Phi, psi and omega in degrees: 000126191280156173276147177301155167289119185251134182247129173293131180255083178298345183266009169252157178224156185246130175242150176237124169250135182217170180124161178298342185242013183301314183290316172295320167312310183277336178292338170289338187260317199263172181286325179260175179274101187294333173307338186281347189267135177214189177295124185061010169228119188250162167232152176259138196197160180233165170245121184241178182277155178311331182274004172094011180256152187301143174225311182216148165225153180197170175259155175227140185213134179291149188259358180082003185234006189089006174250184180230131161267146178242119182256108178234160170305131189289332177295346186255346195306309184298310180301324174293324176293317174308307180305314176294325181284333177287331173274349184294319173051232182266012178298152185285075175230137184228121192261112185239140183258119184259002191318313187300320185273319189240162177209172183239131178236158185223144165231143179297337184278152177283127184310126172251133188295340184267008168289137187296337192201162349294173186281117177264113182224202174299342181264356186208140172217152181233141193205150172274142191305114195284348176288321180196118187305320177308332177294350171094201190229155187238146177226129176257116187203158175301140185300329178292329176293321173300315174300323174300340178244024180064025179294139175204158182297124173239076191309130169080003183283317178285322176299322169302322183292311182298315185293322177305333181271348185080016186264128177283160183241106183294339175287347189251305191278333181263148176270122178293136174075011182231327193263124176287151194303315189281343160313314183273005166085013180299327169301320180283349186235035171067029185254007176223135172251115185280347188254357187278350184109202186275152173222164173300115185091001183302312184302314173289328184289322183292316180304313179298326180293311199274337180254014176057036185271015186269111185268328186233154178209142171291123183234142174273136175241143170280125191233150188260140173079202187292150177285125191292152172284162186300140173080005170297134180283152173247120191254144170279177185292340175272008182086003184273137172288123185268338188169196178216147175286132184260317178209168176196164176208215186294103176071007181216134182242149165253127185227155173263116203225136182285122186300334175292337181280007197263353176258014181255042173092180181307149178253152177220158177220124180047042179073008176240135181321140173227132188236138186283152183245161180226071172299157183299341176284336178272315174307318191294335186261013179068027180242036179296136170304165185289140180101346170259125184275166176311338187273004186080019181253138173280167180306333182260014169088003182278162176296138167248028177290157187305131177103337179258153172302140173268000000 
């Protein structure tokens, strides 16, 4: 049986948390239920400001020995360690930086336990992306083990895949200390547990959820022409700025857009038409952009899956 093609994610870093108070420590801080993380089973979660704004997001997966691996954006790693250390105080938690020894790899396929490699032990864990299974699987493992099974840098492969699904990447698409967690679709992509109890920023996040006060969201758009650059304005038919592009790829962009502007006629980006998409992960939560029905069909009956015209 062949091994899946693994792409090294050079923009990710691995931390390891251990100690008797690790789960309780994180449970008080982050948006998701840390107790749900185990060997081969990850949670995606975020650490917010007290005002509910985005700071960091990462995956947590059990190491099989009572600790947790943390898969985080490499650019955020040092700040994240400082923030966790600040909150840790005297808790029995050890935070280790494994950047030199471990790496993160990705495959577009859903992980299967009968794949022959890499060897998954206490030093390595594989898991299906908990945000959306279609995003594929990730492997945290020693660099040597990943190299032995042919994992190699494939620049842009993961980003192109997640954009094809219309999925935002918070470390790219959210603005730290500015974007509210629900504006970043954290609730729509299994990143928040509203029943777990308190976490940093919980009060405002819950208020937005239950009072329906989410005014902006990261929305996938089908765009004509060249991929627009980040911060390119999204305009309504009247020329009003409805939001800004955060990232883009082949025919699709993720933009932070005011929801009320989605029903004000056609949108455009850099002079080219831009059409809101309703991929399954967005439509199933009743958050379909205007003109899209909950089943992912546009008003003219065309498929509204990410990457297709709406």
